[in-house]
CSV table of C-alpha atoms in Angstrom, one decimal:
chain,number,residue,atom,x,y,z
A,148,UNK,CA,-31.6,18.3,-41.9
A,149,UNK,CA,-29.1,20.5,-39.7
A,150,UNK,CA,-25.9,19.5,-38.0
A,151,UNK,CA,-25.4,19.3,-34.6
A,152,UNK,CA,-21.9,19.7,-33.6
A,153,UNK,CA,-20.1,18.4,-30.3
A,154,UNK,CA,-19.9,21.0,-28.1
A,155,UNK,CA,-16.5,22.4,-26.8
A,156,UNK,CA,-14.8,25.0,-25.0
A,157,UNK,CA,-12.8,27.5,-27.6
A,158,UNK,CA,-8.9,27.7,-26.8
A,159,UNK,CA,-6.0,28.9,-28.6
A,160,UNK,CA,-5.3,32.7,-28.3
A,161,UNK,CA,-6.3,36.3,-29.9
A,162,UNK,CA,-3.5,37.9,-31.9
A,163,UNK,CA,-4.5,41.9,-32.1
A,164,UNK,CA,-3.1,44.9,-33.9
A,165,UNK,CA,-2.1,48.2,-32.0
A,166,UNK,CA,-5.3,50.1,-31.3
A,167,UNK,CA,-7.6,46.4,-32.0
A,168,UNK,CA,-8.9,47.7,-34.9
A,169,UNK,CA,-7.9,44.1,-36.2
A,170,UNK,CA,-7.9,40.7,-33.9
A,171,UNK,CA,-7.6,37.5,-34.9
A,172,UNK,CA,-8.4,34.1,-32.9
A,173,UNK,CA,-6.6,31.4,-33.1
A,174,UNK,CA,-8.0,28.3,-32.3
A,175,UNK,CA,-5.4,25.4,-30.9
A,176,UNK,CA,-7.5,22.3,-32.1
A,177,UNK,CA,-7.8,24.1,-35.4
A,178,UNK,CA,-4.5,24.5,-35.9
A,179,UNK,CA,-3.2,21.5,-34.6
A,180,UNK,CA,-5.7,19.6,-37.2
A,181,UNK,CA,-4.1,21.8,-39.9
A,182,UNK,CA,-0.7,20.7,-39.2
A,183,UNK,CA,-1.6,17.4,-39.3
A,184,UNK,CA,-3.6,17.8,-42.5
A,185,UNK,CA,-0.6,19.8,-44.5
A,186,UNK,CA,1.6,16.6,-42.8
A,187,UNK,CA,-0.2,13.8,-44.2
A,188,UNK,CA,-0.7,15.6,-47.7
A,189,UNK,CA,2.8,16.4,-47.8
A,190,UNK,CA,4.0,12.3,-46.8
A,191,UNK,CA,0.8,11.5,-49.8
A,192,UNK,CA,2.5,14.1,-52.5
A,193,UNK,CA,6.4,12.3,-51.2
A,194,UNK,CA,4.8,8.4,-52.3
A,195,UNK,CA,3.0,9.6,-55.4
A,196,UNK,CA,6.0,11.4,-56.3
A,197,UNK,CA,8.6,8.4,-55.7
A,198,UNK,CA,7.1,5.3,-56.4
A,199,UNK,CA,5.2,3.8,-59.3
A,200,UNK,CA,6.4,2.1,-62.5
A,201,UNK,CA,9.5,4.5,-62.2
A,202,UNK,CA,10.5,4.6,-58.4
A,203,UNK,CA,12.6,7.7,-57.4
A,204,UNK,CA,14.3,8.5,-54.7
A,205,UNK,CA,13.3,11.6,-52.9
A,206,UNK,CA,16.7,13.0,-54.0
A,207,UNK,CA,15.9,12.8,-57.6
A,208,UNK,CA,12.5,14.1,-57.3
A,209,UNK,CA,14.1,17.2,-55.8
A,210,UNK,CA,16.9,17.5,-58.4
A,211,UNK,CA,14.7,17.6,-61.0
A,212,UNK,CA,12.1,19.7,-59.6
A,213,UNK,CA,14.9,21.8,-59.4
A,214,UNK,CA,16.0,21.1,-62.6
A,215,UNK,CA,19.0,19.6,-62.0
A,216,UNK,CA,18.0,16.1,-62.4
A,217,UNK,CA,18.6,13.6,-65.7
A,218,UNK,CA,16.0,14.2,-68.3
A,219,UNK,CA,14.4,11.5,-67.9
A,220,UNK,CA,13.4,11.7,-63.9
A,221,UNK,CA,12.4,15.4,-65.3
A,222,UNK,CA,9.7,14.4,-67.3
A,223,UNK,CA,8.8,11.8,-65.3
A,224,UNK,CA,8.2,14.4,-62.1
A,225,UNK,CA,7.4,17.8,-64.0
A,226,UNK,CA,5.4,16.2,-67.1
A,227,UNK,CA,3.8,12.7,-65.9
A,228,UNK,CA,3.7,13.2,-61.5
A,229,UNK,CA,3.7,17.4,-60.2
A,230,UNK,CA,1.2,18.5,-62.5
A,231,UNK,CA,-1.7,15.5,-61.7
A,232,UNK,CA,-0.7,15.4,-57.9
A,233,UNK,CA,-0.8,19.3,-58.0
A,234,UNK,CA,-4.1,19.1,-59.8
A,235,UNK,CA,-5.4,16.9,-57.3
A,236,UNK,CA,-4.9,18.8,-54.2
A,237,UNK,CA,-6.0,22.1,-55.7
A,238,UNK,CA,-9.3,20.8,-57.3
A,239,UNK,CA,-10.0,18.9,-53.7
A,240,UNK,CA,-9.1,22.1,-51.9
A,241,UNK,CA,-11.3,24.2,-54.1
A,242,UNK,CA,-14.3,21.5,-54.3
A,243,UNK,CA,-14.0,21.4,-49.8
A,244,UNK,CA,-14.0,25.5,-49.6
A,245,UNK,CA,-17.1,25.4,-52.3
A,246,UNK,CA,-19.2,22.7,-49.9
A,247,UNK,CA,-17.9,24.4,-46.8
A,248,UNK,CA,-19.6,27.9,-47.8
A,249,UNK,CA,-23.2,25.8,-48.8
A,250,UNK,CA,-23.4,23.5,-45.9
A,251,UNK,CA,-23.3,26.6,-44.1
A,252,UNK,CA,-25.7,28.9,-45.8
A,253,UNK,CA,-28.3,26.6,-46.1
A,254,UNK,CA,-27.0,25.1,-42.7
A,255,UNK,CA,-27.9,21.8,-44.1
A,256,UNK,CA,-24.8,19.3,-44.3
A,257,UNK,CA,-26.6,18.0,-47.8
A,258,UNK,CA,-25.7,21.7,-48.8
A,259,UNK,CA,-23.1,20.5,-51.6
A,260,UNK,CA,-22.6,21.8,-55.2
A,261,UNK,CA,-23.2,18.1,-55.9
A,262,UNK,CA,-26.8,18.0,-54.7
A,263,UNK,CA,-27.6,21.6,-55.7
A,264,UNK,CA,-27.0,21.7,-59.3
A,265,UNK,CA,-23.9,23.6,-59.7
A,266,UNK,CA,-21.9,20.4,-61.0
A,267,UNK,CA,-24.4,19.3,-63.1
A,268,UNK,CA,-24.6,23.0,-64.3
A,269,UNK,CA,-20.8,22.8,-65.1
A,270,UNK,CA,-21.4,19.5,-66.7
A,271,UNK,CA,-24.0,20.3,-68.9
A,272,UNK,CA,-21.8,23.4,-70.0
A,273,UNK,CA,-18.6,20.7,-71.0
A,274,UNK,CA,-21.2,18.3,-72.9
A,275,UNK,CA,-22.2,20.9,-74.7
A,276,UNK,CA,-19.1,21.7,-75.9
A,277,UNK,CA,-18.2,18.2,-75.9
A,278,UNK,CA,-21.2,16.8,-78.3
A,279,UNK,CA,-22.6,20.1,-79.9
A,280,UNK,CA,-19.4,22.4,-80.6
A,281,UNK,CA,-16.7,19.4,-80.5
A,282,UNK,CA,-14.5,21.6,-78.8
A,283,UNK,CA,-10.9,21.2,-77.5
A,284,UNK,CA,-9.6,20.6,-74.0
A,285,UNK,CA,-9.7,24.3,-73.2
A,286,UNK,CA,-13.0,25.3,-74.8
A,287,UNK,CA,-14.6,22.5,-72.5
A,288,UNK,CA,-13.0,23.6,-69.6
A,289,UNK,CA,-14.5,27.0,-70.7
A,290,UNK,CA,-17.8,25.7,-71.2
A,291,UNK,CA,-18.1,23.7,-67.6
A,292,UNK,CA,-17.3,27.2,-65.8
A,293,UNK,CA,-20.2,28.7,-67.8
A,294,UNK,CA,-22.6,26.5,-67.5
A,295,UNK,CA,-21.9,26.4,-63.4
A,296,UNK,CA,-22.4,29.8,-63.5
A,297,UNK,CA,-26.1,29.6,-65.4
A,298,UNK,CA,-26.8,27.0,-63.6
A,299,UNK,CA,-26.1,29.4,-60.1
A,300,UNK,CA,-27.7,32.6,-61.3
A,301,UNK,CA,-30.8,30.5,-62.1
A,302,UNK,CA,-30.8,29.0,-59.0
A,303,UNK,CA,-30.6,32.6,-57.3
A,304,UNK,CA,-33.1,33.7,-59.5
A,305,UNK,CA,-36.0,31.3,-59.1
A,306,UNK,CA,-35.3,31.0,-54.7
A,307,UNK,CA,-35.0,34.9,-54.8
A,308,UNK,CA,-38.0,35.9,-52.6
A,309,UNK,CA,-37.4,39.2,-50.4
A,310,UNK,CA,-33.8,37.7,-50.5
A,311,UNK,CA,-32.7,34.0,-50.2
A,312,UNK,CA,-33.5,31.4,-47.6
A,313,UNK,CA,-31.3,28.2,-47.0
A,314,UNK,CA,-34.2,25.8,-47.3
A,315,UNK,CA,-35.6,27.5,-50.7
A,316,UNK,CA,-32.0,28.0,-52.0
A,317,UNK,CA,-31.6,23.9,-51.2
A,318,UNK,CA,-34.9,22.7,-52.8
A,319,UNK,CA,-34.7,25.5,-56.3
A,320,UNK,CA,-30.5,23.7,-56.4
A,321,UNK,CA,-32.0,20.1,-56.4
A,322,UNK,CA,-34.6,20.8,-58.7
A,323,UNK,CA,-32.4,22.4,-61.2
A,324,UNK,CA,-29.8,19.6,-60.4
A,325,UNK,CA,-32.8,17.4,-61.1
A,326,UNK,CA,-33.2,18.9,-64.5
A,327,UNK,CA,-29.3,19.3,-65.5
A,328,UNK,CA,-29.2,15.6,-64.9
A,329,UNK,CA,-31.8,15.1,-67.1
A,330,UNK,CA,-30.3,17.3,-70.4
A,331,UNK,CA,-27.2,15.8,-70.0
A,332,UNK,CA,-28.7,12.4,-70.2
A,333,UNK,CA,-30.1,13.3,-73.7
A,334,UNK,CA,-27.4,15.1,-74.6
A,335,UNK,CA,-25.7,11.5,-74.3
A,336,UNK,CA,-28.0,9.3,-76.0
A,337,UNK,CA,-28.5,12.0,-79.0
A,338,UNK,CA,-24.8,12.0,-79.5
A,339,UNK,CA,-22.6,10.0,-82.1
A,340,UNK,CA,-20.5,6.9,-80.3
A,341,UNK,CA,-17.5,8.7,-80.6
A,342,UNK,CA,-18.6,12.0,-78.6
A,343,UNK,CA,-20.7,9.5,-76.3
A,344,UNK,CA,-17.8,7.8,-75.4
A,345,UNK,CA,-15.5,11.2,-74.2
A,346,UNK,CA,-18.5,12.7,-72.9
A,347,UNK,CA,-18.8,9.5,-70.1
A,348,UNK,CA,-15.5,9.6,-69.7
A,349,UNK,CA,-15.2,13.5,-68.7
A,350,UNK,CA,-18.5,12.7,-66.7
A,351,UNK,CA,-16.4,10.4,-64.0
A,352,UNK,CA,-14.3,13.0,-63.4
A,353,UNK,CA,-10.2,12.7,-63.2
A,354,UNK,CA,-7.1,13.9,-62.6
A,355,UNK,CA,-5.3,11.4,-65.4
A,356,UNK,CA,-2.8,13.1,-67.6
A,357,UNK,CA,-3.4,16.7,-66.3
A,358,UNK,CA,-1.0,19.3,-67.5
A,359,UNK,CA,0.2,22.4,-66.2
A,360,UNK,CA,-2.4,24.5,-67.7
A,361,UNK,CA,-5.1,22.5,-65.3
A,362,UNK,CA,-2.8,23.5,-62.4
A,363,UNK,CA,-2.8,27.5,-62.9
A,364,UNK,CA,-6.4,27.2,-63.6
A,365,UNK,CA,-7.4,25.3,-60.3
A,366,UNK,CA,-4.2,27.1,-58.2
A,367,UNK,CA,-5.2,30.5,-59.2
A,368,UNK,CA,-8.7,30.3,-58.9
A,369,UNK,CA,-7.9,29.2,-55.5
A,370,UNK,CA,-5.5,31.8,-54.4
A,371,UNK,CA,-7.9,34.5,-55.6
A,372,UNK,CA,-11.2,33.1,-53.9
A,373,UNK,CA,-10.0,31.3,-50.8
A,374,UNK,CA,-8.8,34.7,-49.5
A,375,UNK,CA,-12.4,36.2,-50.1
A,376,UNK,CA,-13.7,33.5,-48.9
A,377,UNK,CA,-11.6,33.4,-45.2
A,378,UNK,CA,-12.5,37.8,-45.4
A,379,UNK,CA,-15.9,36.7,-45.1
A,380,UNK,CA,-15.5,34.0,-42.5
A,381,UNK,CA,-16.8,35.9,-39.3
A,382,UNK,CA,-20.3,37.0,-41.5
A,383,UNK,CA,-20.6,32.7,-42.7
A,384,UNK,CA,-20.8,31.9,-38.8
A,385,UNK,CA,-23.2,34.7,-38.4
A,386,UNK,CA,-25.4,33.3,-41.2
A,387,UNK,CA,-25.3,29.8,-39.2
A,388,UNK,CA,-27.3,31.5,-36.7
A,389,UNK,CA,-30.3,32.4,-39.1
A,390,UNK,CA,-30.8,35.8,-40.6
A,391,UNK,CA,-32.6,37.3,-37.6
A,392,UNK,CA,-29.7,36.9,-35.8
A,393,UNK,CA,-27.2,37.8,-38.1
A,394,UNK,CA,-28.7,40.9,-39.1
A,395,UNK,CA,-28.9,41.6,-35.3
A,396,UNK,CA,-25.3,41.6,-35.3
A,397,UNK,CA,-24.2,44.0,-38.2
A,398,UNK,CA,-24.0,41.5,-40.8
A,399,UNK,CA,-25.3,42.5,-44.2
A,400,UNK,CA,-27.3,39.4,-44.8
A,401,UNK,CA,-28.1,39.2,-48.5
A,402,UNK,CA,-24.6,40.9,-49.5
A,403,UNK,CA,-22.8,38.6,-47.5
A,404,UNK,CA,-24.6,35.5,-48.9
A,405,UNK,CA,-25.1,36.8,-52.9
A,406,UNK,CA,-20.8,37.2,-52.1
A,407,UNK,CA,-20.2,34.0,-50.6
A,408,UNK,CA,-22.6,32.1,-53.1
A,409,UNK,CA,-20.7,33.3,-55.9
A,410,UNK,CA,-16.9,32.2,-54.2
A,411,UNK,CA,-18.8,29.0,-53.8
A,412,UNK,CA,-19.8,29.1,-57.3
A,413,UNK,CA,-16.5,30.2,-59.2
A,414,UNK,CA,-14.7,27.8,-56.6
A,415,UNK,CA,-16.6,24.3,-57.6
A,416,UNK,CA,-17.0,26.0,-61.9
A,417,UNK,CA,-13.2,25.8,-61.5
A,418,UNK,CA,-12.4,22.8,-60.1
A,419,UNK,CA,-15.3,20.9,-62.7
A,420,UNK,CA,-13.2,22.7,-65.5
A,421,UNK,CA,-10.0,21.1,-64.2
A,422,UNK,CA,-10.9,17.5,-63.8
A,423,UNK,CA,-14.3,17.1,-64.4
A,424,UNK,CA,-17.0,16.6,-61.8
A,425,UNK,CA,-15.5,15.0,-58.9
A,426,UNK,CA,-18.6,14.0,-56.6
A,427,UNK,CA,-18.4,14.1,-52.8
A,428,UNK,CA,-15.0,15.8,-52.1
A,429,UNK,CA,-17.5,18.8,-51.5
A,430,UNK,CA,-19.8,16.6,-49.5
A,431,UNK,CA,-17.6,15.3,-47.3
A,432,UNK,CA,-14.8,17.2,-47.0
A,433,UNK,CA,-16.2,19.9,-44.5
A,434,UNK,CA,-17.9,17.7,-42.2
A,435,UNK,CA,-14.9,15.5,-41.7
A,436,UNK,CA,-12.8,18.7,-40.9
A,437,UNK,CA,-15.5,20.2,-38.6
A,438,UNK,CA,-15.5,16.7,-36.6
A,439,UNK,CA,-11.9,16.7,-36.2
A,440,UNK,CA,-11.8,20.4,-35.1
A,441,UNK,CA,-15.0,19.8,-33.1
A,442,UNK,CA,-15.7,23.7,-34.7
A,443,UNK,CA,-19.2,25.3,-34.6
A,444,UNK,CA,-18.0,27.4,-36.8
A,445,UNK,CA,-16.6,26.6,-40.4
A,446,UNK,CA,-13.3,26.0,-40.5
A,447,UNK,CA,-12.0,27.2,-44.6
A,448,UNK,CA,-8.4,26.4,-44.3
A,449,UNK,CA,-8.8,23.1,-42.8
A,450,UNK,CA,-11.9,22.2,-45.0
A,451,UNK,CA,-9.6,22.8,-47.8
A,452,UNK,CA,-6.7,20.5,-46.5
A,453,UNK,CA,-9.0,17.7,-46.0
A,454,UNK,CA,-10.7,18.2,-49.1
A,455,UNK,CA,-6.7,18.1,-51.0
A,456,UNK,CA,-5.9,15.3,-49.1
A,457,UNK,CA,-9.0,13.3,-49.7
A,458,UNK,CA,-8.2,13.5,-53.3
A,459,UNK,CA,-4.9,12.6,-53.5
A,460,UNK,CA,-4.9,10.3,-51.1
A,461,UNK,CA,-7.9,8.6,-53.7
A,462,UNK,CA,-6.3,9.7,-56.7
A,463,UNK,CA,-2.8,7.6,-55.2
A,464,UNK,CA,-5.3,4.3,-54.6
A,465,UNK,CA,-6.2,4.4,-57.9
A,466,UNK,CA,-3.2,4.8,-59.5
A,467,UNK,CA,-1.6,2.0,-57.0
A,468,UNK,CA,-4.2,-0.7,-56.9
A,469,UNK,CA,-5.1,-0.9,-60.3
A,470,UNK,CA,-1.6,0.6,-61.9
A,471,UNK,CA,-2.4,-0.8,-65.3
A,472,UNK,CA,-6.4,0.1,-65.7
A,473,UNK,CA,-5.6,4.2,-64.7
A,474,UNK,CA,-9.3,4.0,-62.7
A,475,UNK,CA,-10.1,8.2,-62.9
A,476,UNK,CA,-10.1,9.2,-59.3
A,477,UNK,CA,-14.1,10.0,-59.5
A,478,UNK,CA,-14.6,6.2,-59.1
A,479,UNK,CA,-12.6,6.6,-55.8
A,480,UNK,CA,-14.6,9.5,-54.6
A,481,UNK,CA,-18.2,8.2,-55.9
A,482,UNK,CA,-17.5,4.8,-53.7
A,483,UNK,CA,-16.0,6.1,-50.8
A,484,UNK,CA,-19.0,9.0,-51.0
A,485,UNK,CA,-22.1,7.1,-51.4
A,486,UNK,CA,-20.8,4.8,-48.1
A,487,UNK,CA,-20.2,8.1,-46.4
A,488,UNK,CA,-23.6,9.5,-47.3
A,489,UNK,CA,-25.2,6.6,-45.8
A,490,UNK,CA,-23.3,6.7,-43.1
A,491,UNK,CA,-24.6,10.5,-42.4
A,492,UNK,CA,-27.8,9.9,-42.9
A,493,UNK,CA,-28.0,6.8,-41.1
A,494,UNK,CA,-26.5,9.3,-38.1
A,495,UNK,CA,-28.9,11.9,-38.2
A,496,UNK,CA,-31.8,9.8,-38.5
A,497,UNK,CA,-30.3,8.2,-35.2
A,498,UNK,CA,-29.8,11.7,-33.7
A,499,UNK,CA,-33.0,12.8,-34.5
A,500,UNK,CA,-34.9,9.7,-33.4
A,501,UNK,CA,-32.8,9.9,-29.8
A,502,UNK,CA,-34.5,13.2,-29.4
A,503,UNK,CA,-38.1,12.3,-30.6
């Protein structure tokens, strides 16, 4: 399965250094969708900071993110609201940038760490930890970033044939996603009630009393890899036009990819380790952004602004339409996914049968 994208002609303007030794294009639509993005997240981070069971006004949110408020609008903003909403947006930024770089490696808009084993590799790592070891907060954090990382470097390993291919790389991910599935399934049913019971409940994946610690993990892993990530940009929309091609046009195909694989990696291992696995932010994220930008090309920075929005906009539904069940945002996402993965399929299947 590939995606087709509307077709459009590029505007904006190229900003260049003395000598062009460095230019930069900026695309109008792009940016114009970024603003809007950063707009609606900011109005979404305003409501989830100022209403609730505690309303605030906007003044005494600022006062005490200031620290000049009373005490207790303080704890209310920097203990109870900042540190989930912040945890929010960064894990959906990080979780869109990871399913940006797959969808377009493997050119395949399936090409998610959902469907290719990395989260299952993550949670296998946290259950683990969770059931075996009976470790704390932070050794299951720990152990969801390793066991993404096995779960990729086995993936790498078995597709690895004279380099990697998108459509191997895809089928080795959802076998191994396949089997994680499967060991963490046991790893359930084997397990006391007690560790049973906080092992489903990591599973559904939330953002529900979050603390600053999940904020510096998610926020720094972010600032580190976007950057990468965005210096690698130009070789990902080579890599869209097959390997032939890229090749052709001095990319270094398998450096480029084993590089961009592991951002992709580190960037959903982090995000799992934050707030557990979080399905179809990844998914979805990416293709929404590359509709609205009407990009061939993938767009990072606005992948990761939908992706942050999408989360706390689902993370502020959950805490607002149920205010005294605290539903874990995952419950959000896995609804609103699985209607959006019909959706896509049901429009490539149309696409495809247009053109038969």
């Amino acid at each position: 399965m590939t995606e087709s994208v509307p077709a459009r002609p590029v505007t904006g303007r190229v900003l260049r250094t003395r000598g062009e030794r460095v230019a930069l294009r900026l695309d109008s639509r792009a940016l114009l969708v970024g603003a809007l993005l950063a707009l609606a997240s900011l109005v979404t981070a305003a409501i989830t900071l100022t209403t609730g069971e505690y309303p605030l006004s906007v003044a005494e949110v600022l006062a005490a993110m200031t620290g000049q408020g009373d005490g207790g609008a303080e704890f209310i903003v920097l203990t109870l609201r900042l540190p989930r909403l912040l945890t929010a947006l960064f894990v959906g930024a990080a979780l869109a940038v990871s399913g940006a770089i797959l969808q377009s490696l493997t050119r395949n808009p399936l090409g998610s760490p959902d469907f290719i084993g990395f989260t299952n590799g993550a949670s296998t790592g946290a259950l683990l930890v969770i059931i075996v070891v009976g470790g704390s907060m932070t050794q299951v954090a720990a152990g969801a970033l390793a066991g993404g990382i096995v779960a990729s470097v086995l993936i790498y390993a078995v597709s690895y044939r004279r380099g990697v291919q998108g459509y191997r790389f895809v089928l080795v991910g959802v076998g191994i996603n396949a089997l994680a599935l499967a060991v963490n399934s046991y790893l359930i049913t084997r397990a006391d009630i007690y560790d049973a019971v906080s092992a489903q409940a990591w599973l559904v994946g939330s953002v529900n009393s979050r603390g600053w610690e999940h904020v510096a993990a998610a926020g720094l892993a972010l600032a580190v890899l976007l950057p990468l990530a965005m210096s690698r940009s130009r070789a990902l929309s080579m890599l869209e036009l097959g390997d032939d091609s890229a090749a052709a046009l001095g990319v270094g195909v398998q450096r480029s990819r084993a590089i961009l694989i592991v951002v992709s990696v580190l960037l959903a291992g982090f995000a799992t380790a934050a707030a557990g696995p979080i399905w179809f932010v990844a998914l979805a994220a990416p293709q929404l952004a590359r509709r609205l930008t009407r990009s061939p090309s993938p767009g990072l920075v606005t992948s990761a602004l939908m992706g942050g929005l999408l989360l706390l906009v689902g993370d502020l539904a959950m805490q607002r339409l149920f205010p005294t069940a605290q539903l874990p945002v995952g419950t959000a996402t896995g609804c609103l996914g699985g209607l959006y993965l019909m959706w896509l399929l049901a429009s490539e299947w149309r696409g495809k049968a247009r053109y038969a």
